[in-house]
mmCIF file of C-alpha atoms in Angstrom:
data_model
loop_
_atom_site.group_PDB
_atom_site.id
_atom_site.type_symbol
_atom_site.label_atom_id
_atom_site.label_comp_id
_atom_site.label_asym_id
_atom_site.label_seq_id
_atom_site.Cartn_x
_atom_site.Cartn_y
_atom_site.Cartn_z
ATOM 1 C CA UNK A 1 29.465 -5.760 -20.841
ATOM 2 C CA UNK A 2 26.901 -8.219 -21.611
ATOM 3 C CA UNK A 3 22.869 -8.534 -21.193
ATOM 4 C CA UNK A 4 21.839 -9.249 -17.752
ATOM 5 C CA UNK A 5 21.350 -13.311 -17.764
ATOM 6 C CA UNK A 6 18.880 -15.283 -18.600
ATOM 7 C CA UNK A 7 18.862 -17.404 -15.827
ATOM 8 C CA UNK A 8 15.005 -18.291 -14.896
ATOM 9 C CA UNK A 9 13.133 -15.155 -12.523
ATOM 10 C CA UNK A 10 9.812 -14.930 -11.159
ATOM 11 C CA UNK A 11 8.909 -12.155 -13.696
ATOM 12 C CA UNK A 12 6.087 -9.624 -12.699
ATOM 13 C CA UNK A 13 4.675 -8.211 -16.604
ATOM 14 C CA UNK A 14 2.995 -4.990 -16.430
ATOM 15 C CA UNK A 15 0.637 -5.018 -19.071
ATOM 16 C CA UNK A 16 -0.932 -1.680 -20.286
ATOM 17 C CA UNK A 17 -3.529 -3.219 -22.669
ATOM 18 C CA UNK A 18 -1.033 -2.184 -25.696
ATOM 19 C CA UNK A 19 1.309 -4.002 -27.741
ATOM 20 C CA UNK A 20 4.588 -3.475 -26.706
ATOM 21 C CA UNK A 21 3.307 -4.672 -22.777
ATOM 22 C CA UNK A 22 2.065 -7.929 -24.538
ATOM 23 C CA UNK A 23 5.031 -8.480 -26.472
ATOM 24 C CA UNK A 24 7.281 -7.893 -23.940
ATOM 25 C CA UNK A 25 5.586 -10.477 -21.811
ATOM 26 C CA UNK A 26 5.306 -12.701 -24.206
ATOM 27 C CA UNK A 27 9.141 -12.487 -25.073
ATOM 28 C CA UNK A 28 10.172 -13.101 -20.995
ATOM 29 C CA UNK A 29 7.782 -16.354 -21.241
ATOM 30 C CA UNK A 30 9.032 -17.672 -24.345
ATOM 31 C CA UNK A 31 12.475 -17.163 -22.656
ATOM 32 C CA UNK A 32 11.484 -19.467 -19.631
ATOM 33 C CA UNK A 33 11.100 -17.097 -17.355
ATOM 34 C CA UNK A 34 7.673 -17.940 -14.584
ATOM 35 C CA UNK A 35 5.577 -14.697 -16.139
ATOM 36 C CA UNK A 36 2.834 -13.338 -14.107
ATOM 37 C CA UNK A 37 0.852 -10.652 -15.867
ATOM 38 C CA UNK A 38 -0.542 -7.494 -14.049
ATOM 39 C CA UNK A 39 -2.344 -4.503 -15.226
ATOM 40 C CA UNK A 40 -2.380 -1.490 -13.300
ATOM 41 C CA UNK A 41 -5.518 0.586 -12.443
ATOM 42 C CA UNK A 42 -4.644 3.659 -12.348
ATOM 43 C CA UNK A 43 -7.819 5.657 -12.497
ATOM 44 C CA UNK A 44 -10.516 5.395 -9.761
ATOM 45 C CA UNK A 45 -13.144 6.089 -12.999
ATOM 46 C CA UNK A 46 -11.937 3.923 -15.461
ATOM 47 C CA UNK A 47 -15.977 3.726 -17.243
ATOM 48 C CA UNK A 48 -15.269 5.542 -20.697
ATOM 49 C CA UNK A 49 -13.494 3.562 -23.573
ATOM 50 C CA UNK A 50 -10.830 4.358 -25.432
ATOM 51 C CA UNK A 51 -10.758 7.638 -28.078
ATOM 52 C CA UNK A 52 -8.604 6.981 -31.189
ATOM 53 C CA UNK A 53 -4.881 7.093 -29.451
ATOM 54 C CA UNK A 54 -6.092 8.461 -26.052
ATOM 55 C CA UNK A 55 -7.107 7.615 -22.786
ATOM 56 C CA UNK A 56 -5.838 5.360 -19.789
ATOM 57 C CA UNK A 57 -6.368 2.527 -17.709
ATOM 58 C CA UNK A 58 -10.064 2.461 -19.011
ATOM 59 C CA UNK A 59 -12.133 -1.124 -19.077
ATOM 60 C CA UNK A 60 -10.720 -1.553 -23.040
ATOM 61 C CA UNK A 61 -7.483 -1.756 -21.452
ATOM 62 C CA UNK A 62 -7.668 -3.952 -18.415
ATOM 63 C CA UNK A 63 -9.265 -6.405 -20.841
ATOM 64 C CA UNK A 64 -7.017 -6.426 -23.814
ATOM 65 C CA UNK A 65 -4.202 -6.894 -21.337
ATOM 66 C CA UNK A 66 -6.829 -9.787 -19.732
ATOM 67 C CA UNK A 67 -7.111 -11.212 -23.240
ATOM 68 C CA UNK A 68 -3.212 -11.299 -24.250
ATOM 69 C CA UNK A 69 -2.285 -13.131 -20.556
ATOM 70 C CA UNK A 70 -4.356 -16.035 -21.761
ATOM 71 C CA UNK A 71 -2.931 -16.609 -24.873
ATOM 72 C CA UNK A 72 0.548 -16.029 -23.604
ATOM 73 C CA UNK A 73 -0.614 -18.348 -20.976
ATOM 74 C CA UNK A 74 0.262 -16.644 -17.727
ATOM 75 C CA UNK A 75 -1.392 -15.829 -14.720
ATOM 76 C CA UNK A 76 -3.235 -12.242 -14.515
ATOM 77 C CA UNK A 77 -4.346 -9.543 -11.903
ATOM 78 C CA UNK A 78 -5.554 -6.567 -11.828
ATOM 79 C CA UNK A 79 -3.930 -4.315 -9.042
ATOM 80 C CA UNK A 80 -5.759 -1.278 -7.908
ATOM 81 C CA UNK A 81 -2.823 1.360 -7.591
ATOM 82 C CA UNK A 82 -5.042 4.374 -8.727
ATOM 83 C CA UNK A 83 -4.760 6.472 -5.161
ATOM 84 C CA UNK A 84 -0.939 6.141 -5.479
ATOM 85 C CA UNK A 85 -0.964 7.230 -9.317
ATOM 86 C CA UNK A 86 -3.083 10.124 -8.281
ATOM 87 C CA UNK A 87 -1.298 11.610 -5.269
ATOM 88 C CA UNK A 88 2.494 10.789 -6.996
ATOM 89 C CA UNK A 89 1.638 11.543 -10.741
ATOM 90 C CA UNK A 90 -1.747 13.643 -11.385
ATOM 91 C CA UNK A 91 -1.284 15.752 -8.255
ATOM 92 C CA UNK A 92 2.005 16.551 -8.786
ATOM 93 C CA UNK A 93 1.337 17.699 -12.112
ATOM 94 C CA UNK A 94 -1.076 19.856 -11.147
ATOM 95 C CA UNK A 95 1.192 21.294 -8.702
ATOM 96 C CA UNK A 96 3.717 21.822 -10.847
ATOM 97 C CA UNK A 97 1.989 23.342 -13.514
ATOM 98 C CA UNK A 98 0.482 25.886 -10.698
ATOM 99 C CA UNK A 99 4.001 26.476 -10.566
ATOM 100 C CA UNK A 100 5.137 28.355 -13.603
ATOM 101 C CA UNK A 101 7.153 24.582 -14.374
ATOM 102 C CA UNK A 102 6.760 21.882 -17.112
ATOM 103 C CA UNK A 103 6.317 18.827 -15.785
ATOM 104 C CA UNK A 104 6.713 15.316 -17.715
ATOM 105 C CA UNK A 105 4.417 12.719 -15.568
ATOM 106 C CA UNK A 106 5.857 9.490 -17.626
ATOM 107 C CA UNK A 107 9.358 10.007 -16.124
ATOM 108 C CA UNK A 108 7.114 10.557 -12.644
ATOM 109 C CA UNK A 109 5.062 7.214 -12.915
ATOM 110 C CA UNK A 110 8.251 5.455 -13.868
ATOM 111 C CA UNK A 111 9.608 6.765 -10.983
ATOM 112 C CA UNK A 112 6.840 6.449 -7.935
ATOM 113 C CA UNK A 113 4.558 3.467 -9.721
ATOM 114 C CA UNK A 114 5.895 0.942 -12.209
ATOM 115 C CA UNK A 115 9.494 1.087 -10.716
ATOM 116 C CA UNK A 116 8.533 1.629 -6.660
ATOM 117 C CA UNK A 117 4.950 1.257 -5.549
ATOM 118 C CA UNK A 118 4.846 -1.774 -7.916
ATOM 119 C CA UNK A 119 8.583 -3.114 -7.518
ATOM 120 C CA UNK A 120 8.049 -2.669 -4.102
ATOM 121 C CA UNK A 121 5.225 -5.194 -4.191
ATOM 122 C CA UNK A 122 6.608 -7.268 -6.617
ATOM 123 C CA UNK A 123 9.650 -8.270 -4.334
ATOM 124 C CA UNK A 124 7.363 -8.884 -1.096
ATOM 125 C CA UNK A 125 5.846 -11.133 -2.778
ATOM 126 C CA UNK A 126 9.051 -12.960 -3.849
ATOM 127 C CA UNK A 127 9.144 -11.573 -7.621
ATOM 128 C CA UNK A 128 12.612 -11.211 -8.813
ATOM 129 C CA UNK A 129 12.033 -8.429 -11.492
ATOM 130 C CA UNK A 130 9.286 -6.379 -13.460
ATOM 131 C CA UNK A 131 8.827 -6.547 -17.337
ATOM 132 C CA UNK A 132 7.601 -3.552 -19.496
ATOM 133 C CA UNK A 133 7.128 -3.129 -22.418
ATOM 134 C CA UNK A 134 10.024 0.324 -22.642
ATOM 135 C CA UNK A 135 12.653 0.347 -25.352
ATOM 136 C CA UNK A 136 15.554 0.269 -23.376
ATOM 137 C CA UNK A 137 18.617 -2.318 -22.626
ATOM 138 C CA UNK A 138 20.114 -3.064 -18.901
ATOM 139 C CA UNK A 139 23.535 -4.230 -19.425
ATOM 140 C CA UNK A 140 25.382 -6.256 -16.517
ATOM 141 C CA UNK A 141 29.292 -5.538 -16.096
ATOM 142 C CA UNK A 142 32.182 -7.771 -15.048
ATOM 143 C CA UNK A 143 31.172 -6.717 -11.074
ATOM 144 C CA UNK A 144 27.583 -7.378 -11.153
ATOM 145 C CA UNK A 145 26.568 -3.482 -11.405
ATOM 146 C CA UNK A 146 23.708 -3.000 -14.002
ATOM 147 C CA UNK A 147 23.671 -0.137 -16.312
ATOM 148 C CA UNK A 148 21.064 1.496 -18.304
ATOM 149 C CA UNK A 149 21.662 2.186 -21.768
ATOM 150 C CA UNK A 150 19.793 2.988 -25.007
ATOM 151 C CA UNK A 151 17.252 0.747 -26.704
ATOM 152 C CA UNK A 152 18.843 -0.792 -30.303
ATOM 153 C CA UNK A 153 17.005 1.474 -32.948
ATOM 154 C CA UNK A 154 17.469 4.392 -31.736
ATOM 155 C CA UNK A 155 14.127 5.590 -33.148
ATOM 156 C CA UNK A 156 11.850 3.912 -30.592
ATOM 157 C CA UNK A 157 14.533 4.620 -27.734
ATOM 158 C CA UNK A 158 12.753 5.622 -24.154
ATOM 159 C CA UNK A 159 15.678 5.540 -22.044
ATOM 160 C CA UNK A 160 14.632 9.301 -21.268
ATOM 161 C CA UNK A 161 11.814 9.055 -19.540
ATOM 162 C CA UNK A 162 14.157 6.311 -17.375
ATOM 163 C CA UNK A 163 16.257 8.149 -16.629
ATOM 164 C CA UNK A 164 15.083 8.510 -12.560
ATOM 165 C CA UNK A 165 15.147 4.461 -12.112
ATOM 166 C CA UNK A 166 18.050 4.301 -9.526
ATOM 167 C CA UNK A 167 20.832 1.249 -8.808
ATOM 168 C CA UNK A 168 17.931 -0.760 -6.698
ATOM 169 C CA UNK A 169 15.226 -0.638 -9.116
ATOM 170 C CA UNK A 170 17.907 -1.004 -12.215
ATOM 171 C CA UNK A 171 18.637 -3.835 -10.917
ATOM 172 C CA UNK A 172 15.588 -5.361 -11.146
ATOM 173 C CA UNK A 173 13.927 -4.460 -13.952
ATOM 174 C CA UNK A 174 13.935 -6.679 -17.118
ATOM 175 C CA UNK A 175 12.768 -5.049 -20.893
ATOM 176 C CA UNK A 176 12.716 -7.793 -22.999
ATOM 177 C CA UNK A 177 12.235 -4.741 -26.578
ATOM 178 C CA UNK A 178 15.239 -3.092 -26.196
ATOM 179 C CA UNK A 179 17.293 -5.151 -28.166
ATOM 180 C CA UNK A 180 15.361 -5.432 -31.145
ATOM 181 C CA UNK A 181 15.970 -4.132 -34.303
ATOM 182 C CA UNK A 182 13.279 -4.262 -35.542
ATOM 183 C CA UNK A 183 10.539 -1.560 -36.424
ATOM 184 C CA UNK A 184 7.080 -1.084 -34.848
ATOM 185 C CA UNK A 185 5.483 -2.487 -37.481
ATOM 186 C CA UNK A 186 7.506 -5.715 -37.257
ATOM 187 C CA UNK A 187 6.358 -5.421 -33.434
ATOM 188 C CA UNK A 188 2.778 -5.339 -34.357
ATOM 189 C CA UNK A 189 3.682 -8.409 -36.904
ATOM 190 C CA UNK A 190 5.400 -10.311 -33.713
ATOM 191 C CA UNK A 191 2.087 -9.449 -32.091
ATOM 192 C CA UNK A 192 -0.111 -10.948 -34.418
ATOM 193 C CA UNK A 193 2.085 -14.228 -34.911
ATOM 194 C CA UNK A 194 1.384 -14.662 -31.208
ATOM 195 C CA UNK A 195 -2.336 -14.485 -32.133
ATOM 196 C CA UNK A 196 -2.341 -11.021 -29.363
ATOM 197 C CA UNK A 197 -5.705 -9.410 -30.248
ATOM 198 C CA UNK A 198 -3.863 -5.657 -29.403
ATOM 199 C CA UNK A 199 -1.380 -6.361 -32.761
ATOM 200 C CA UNK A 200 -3.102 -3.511 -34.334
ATOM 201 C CA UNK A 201 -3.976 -1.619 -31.378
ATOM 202 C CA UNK A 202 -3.019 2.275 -31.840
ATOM 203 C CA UNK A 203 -0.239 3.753 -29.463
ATOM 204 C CA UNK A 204 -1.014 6.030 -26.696
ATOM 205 C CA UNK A 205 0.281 9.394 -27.281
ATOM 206 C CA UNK A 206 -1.246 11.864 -25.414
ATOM 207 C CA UNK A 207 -0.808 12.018 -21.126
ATOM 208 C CA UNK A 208 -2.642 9.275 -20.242
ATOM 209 C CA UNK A 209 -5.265 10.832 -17.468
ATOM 210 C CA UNK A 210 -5.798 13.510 -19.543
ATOM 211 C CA UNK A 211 -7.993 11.407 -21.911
ATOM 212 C CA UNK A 212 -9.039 13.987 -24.458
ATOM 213 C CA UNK A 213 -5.415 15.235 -24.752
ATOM 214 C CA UNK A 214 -6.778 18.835 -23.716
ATOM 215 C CA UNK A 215 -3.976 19.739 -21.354
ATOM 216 C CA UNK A 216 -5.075 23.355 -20.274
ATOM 217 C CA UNK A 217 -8.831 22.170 -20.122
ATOM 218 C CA UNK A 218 -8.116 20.101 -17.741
ATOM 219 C CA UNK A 219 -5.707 22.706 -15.795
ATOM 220 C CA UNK A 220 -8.328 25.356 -15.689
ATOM 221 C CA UNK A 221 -10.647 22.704 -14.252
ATOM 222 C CA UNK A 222 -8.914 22.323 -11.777
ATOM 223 C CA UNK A 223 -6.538 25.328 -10.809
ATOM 224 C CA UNK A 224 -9.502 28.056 -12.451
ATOM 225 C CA UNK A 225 -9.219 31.223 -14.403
ATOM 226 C CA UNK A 226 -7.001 33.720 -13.008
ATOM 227 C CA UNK A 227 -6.753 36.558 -15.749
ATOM 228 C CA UNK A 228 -3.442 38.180 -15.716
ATOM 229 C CA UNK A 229 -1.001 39.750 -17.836
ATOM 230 C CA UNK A 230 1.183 39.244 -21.089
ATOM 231 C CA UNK A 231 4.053 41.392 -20.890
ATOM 232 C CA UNK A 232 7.174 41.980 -23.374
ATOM 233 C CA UNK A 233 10.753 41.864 -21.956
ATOM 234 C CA UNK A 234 10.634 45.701 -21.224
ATOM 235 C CA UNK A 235 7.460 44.528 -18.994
ATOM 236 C CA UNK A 236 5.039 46.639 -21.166
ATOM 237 C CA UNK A 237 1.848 44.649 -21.482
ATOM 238 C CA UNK A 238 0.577 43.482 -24.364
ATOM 239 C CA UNK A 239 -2.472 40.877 -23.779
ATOM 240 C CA UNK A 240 -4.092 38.921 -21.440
ATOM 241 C CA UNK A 241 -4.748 35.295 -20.353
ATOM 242 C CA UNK A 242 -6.881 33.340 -18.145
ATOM 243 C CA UNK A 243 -4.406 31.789 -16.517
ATOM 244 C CA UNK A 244 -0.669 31.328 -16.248
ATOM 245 C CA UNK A 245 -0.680 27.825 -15.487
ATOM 246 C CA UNK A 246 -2.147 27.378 -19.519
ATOM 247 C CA UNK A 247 1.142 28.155 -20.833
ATOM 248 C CA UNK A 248 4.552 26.267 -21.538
ATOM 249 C CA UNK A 249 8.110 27.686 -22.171
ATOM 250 C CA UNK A 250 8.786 28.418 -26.132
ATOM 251 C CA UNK A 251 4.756 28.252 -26.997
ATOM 252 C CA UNK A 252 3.906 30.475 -29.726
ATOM 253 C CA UNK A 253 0.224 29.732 -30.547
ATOM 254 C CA UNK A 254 -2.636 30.932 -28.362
ATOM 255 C CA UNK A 255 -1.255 33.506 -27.171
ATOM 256 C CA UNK A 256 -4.370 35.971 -27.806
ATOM 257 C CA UNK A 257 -1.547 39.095 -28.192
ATOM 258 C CA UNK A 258 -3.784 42.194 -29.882
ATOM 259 C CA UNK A 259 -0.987 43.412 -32.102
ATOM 260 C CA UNK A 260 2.212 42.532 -33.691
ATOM 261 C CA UNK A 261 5.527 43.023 -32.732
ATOM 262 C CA UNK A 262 7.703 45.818 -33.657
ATOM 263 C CA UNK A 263 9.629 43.807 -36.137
ATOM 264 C CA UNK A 264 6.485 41.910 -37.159
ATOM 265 C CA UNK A 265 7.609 38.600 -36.228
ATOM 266 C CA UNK A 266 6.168 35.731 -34.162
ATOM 267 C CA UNK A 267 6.266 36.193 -30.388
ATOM 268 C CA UNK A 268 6.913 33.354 -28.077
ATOM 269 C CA UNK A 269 6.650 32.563 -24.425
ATOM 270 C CA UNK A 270 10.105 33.621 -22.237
ATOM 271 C CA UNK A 271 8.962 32.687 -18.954
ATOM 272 C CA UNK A 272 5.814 32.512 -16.559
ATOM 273 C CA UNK A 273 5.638 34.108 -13.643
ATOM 274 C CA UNK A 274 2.622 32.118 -10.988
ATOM 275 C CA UNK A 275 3.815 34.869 -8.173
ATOM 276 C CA UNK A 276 2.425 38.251 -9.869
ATOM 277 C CA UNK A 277 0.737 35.624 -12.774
ATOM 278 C CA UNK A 278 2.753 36.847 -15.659
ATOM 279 C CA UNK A 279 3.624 35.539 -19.019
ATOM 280 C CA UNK A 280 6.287 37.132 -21.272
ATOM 281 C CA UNK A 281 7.094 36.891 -24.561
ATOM 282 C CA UNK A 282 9.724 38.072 -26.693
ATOM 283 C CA UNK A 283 11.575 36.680 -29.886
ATOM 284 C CA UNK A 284 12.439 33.689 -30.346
ATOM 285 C CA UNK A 285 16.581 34.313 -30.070
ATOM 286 C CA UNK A 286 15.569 34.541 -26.834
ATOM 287 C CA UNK A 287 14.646 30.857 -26.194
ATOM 288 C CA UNK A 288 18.414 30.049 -26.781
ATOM 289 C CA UNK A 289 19.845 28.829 -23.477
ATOM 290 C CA UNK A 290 23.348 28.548 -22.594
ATOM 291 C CA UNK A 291 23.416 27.121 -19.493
ATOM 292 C CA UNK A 292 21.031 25.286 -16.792
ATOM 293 C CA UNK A 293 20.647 24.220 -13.334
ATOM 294 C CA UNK A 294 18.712 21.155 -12.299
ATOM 295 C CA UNK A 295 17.981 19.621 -8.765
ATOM 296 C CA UNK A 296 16.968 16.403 -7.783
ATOM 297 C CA UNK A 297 19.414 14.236 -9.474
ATOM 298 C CA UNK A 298 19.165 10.465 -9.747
ATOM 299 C CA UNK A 299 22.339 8.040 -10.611
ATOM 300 C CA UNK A 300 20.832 5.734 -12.893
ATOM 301 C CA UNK A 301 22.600 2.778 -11.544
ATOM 302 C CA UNK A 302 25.383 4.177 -10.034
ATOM 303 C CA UNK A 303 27.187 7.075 -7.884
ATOM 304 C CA UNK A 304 27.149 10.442 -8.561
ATOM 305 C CA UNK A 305 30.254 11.173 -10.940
ATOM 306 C CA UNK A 306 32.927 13.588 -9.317
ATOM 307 C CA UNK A 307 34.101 16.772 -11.011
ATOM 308 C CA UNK A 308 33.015 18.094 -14.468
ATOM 309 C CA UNK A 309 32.472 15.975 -17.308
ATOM 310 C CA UNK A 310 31.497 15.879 -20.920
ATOM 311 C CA UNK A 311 28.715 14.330 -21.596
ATOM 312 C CA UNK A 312 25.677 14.396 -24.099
ATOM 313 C CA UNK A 313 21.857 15.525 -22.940
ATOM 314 C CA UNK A 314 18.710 14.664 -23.510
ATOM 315 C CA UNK A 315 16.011 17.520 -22.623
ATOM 316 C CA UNK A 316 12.775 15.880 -23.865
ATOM 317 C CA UNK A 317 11.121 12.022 -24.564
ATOM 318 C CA UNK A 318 12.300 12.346 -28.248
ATOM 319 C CA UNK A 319 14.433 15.327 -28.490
ATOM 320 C CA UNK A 320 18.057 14.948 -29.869
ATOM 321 C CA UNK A 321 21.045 14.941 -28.106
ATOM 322 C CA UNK A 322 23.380 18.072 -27.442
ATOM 323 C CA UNK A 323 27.014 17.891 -26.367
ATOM 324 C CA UNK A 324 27.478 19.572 -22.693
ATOM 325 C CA UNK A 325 30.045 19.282 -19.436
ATOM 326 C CA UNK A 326 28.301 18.875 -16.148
ATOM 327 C CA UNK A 327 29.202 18.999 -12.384
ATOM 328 C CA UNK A 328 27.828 18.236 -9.274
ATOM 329 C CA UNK A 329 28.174 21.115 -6.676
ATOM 330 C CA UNK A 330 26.379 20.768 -3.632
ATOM 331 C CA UNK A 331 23.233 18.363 -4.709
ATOM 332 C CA UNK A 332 22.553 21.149 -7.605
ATOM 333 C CA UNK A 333 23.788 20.043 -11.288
ATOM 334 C CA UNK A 334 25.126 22.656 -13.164
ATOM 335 C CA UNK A 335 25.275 21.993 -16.819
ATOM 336 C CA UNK A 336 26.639 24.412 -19.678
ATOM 337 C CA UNK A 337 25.587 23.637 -23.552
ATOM 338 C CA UNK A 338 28.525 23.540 -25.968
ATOM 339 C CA UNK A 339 25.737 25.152 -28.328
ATOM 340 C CA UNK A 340 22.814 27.415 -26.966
ATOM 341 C CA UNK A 341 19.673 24.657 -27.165
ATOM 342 C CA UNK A 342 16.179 26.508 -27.690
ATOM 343 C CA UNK A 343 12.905 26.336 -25.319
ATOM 344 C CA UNK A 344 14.208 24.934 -21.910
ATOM 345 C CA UNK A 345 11.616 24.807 -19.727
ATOM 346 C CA UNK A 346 11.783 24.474 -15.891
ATOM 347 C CA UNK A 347 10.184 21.275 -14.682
ATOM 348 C CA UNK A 348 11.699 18.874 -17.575
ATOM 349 C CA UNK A 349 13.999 16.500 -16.920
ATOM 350 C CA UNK A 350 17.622 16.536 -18.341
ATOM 351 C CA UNK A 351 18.856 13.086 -18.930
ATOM 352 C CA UNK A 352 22.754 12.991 -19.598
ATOM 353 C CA UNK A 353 24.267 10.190 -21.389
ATOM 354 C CA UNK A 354 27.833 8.539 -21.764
ATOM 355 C CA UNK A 355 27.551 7.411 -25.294
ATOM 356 C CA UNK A 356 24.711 5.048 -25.268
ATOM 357 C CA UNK A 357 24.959 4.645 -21.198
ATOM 358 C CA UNK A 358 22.253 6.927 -19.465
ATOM 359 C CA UNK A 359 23.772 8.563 -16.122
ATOM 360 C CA UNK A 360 21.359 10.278 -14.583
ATOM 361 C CA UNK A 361 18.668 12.343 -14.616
ATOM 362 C CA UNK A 362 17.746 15.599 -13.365
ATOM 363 C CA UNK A 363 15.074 18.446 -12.786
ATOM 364 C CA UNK A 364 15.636 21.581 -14.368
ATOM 365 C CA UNK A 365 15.388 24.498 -11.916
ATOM 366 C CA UNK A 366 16.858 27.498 -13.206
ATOM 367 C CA UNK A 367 17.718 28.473 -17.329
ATOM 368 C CA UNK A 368 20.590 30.794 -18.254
ATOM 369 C CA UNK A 369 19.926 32.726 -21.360
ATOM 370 C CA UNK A 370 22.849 32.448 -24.191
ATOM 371 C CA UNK A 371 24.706 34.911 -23.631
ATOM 372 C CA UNK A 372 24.243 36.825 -19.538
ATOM 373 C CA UNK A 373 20.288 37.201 -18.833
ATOM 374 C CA UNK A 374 19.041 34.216 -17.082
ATOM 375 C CA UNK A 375 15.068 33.366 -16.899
ATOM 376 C CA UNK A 376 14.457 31.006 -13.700
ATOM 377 C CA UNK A 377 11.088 28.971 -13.391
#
């Protein structure tokens, strides 16, 4: 298979305000490609700056990217998609969360904004593909079908969090990074040989709407305190908490528990319960999952594969991969670990892979235990 061609497109660059966005669309211009730059507001209160790492869509941003489209030389808008981003991304976070499930809102905004709500306008107005800045590579086979596959260094690889593009939007989207070898600080070197202002602009780490990275803050601002119980696996309570919706599969810390186990070691959260708003802990053997559910699959430019097969998964943005055989049965996938993986939350994504090829993605639903006792989210 070979890179998609490098015939000339109408390129639409989405431009973050960060380095990779710049280089990125700096890379498709250089290649001949007619660039058009576009930064996406995605907040309707975009007034604070910028903390360290943090933050999104704030003025800082919409400028930097502002300031990199001129030296590039390419056209630049701003498009206001910040209703969209809240009902698609922010909302269904929250909901989510309210849920007892762990969400991850990068592979939702890849998903609902970069690669619909903005692909979507981007071909009505006669664009032939969108540019990021992701480290990934779309490959184009003998028949014309596009694939998605894993960036070059392996290290920066985001082909996780897209996972959910499907056939249509593989097939036109265009990241000019994920064939480079090359490490971030020879990005940032790139950047500044360009004379792009962001060359030594820190990366974003954090969620981005959640600008002080204080995820349960901003949960019990908007869900509230709802005290409720901590509970062992023999459902004998042993704390409280102000809320269910502050806790994530496999946490340990913060867990406000007034004594120690029997065995004295570190307890960690099992599962979380929104019905009766219950959070149990146990030991950490039992985090070890054997086997999974997920719903929602999406063919990551393709068909659904038929039968059981062996592939490799991917459970978080930079987890490692694990060997496993998956099916299709009925819309649900059912996948089994060849090893028991630890901290499987429901609400991530599973992303399985066919060497460096991704296949789909997935939400997880239900977690079987290693072993017979399942936990379901």
């Amino acid at each position: 298979m070979t890179q998609t061609p490098q015939r000339p497109l109408r390129v639409l660059a989405a431009m973050s305000g960060g380095v990779d966005s710049a280089v990125a669309a700096a890379r498709a211009a250089e290649a001949g490609h007619d660039v058009t730059g576009v930064h996406l507001a995605l907040s309707a209160n975009p007034q604070s700056f910028r903390t360290g790492a943090r933050g999104c869509c704030t003025i800082e941003d919409s400028r930097d990217a502002r300031r990199a489209a001129d030296v590039i030389g390419i056209p630049f808008y701003v498009w206001d998609l910040a209703e969209r981003f809240r009902e698609d991304v922010v909302e269904d976070f929250i909901a989510e969360y309210e849920a007892g499930r762990t969400p991850n809102p990068c592979l939702r905004c890849n998903e609902k904004i970069k690669f619909a709500a903005l692909l979507d306008k981007a071909i009505a107005l006669g664009f032939d593909a969108v540019c990021t800045g992701h480290y990934a590579t779309v490959v184009t086979g003998p028949d014309g079908a596009r694939e998605l596959h894993r960036a070059s260094d392996m290290a920066k690889d985001q082909s996780y969090v897209l996972g959910v593009l499907d056939e249509r939007q593989l097939a036109h989207a265009m990241f000019p990074l994920g064939d480079t070898l090359t490490t971030k600080d020879e990005i940032r070197a790139e950047a500044e040989r360009r004379d792009l202002a962001v060359a030594k602009k820190p990366d974003s780490h954090d969620i981005c709407f959640i600008a002080d990275g204080d995820t349960q803050g901003f949960l019990a601002a908007r869900l509230g305190k709802a005290e409720g119980d901590i509970v062992d696996e023999s459902g004998a309570k042993v704390g409280t908490h102000d809320g269910a919706h502050g806790f994530t599969i496999g946490q340990r810390k913060g867990l406000r528990i007034g004594h120690p186990a029997p065995d004295g070691k570190p307890r960690y959260v099992l599962d979380i319960s929104p019905v009766d708003n219950t959070v149990t802990v146990g030991p950490v053997a039992a985090l070890d999952v054997g086997a999974l559910t997920a719903i929602r699959p999406r063919w990551c430019g393709g068909t659904a594969p038929s039968g059981p097969g062996e592939y490799t998964a991917q459970l978080r943005a930079h987890g490692d991969e694990t060997p496993v055989t998956a099916e299709l049965v009925d819309g649900t996938l059912h996948v089994a670990f060849a090893e028991p993986v630890r901290g499987v939350a429901p609400g991530q994504a599973i992303v399985l892979y066919d060497g460096t090829r991704v296949v789909g993605s997935a939400t997880i639903a239900t977690t079987e235990r290693h072993r017979t006792e399942a936990l379901t989210g």
